[in-house]
């Protein structure tokens, strides 16, 4: 019987941990959320993050910027939030319109307010095993794997995707968990063959139903980090279900844990206790 790795119990456990921790902080954590433009999915995800924040007693400060905003105006807002003592965390939702330099904007976020783990410095710190916030979806995946007592040490984990907020930091964090990691991307030859050698497959490619059941080694574990329109994951769920020993559903898998990790990082930032993963 294939085990379903649901995200909600993992998210609930994180939230319980946070509620306890919040009792020891004598301030209400505040997160600034920024969306540039009118990407429908971005608005949906940020609304979900804000609703979850409010439920946890975190105050969201929303910034919805026009799609024609200039780089200077965006940087000016980030600078203002960096120097606002009341703001504990800053979230700049990806993607932003193409005329803007997203990397420069991410990197403008002060390290201690980078609760979303998107700055180059956070990424470098994580790679070196230093104390910064890991990007939220990679952090969610590692939390979910640990929650279900899945061994990472010495396992061959194949990550499909190398985006700067998902595939790359995830591969790096998995190496720190003593896994043997192969990262596949659009120039990788024979992806099917490589996936077939994996003990754990993590799909973070941004292509609906990309991973097929026939690629999967019998009994492997499949984690779907995809968030495509219409709630489609990156994994062809039906065919993979038949081959694997455990799988995350979409929706209801990695997604809810990603949001819980953002809340956790925000509360930890508020408590000035940044903690690795
Ligand atoms: N600055 C960032 N931008 C983006 C990130 C990020 O971590 N930081 N990640 C993605 C998308 N994302 C969060 O922003 C995200 C996507 C999906 C979910 C989620 O919980 N999905 C639900 C289904 C939602 C629904 O009902 O429609 C699920 O999987 O159960 C959470 C977060 C892009 N940009």
Short mmCIF file of C-alpha atoms in Angstrom, two decimals, residues 2-6 141 144-145 148 150 156-158 160 195-196 198-204 209-226 233-250 253-254:
data_model
loop_
_atom_site.label_atom_id
_atom_site.label_comp_id
_atom_site.label_asym_id
_atom_site.label_seq_id
_atom_site.Cartn_x
_atom_site.Cartn_y
_atom_site.Cartn_z
CA UNK A 2 1.43 3.38 -0.98
CA UNK A 3 1.66 5.80 1.93
CA UNK A 4 0.28 9.29 1.37
CA UNK A 5 2.48 11.98 2.86
CA UNK A 6 -0.04 14.66 3.78
CA UNK A 141 10.27 19.40 2.11
CA UNK A 144 8.00 16.77 5.82
CA UNK A 145 10.64 14.08 5.19
CA UNK A 148 7.44 10.91 8.27
CA UNK A 150 12.16 9.01 6.09
CA UNK A 156 20.25 8.89 -3.49
CA UNK A 157 17.91 11.87 -3.82
CA UNK A 158 17.18 13.18 -7.30
CA UNK A 160 14.40 17.83 -10.70
CA UNK A 195 15.22 9.31 -11.80
CA UNK A 196 15.09 5.52 -12.06
CA UNK A 198 16.63 7.49 -7.03
CA UNK A 199 15.57 6.37 -3.57
CA UNK A 200 13.74 9.70 -3.25
CA UNK A 201 12.58 11.80 -6.20
CA UNK A 202 11.72 15.46 -5.64
CA UNK A 203 9.96 17.19 -8.52
CA UNK A 204 10.45 20.97 -8.59
CA UNK A 209 2.71 15.89 -14.62
CA UNK A 210 6.37 15.87 -15.78
CA UNK A 211 7.47 12.85 -13.73
CA UNK A 212 6.00 9.58 -15.00
CA UNK A 213 5.39 6.40 -13.03
CA UNK A 214 7.43 4.30 -15.48
CA UNK A 215 10.58 6.32 -14.53
CA UNK A 216 10.25 5.53 -10.82
CA UNK A 217 12.17 2.72 -9.13
CA UNK A 218 9.82 0.26 -7.41
CA UNK A 219 9.37 1.38 -3.78
CA UNK A 220 10.98 4.83 -4.16
CA UNK A 221 9.55 7.89 -2.43
CA UNK A 222 8.09 10.70 -4.55
CA UNK A 223 7.77 14.29 -3.37
CA UNK A 224 5.89 16.72 -5.56
CA UNK A 225 6.86 20.35 -5.02
CA UNK A 226 4.96 21.54 -8.08
CA UNK A 233 1.67 19.01 -9.46
CA UNK A 234 4.89 18.19 -11.33
CA UNK A 235 4.21 14.48 -10.89
CA UNK A 236 1.87 12.26 -12.85
CA UNK A 237 0.24 11.16 -9.60
CA UNK A 238 -1.82 8.22 -10.90
CA UNK A 239 1.05 6.39 -12.60
CA UNK A 240 3.59 7.16 -9.82
CA UNK A 241 1.20 5.95 -7.11
CA UNK A 242 1.46 2.43 -8.53
CA UNK A 243 5.27 2.33 -8.35
CA UNK A 244 6.31 4.23 -5.23
CA UNK A 245 6.11 3.38 -1.53
CA UNK A 246 5.11 6.92 -0.49
CA UNK A 247 4.02 10.09 -2.28
CA UNK A 248 2.93 13.65 -1.46
CA UNK A 249 -0.46 14.65 -2.90
CA UNK A 250 -1.10 17.98 -4.67
CA UNK A 253 1.28 17.93 0.41
CA UNK A 254 4.27 20.30 0.39
#
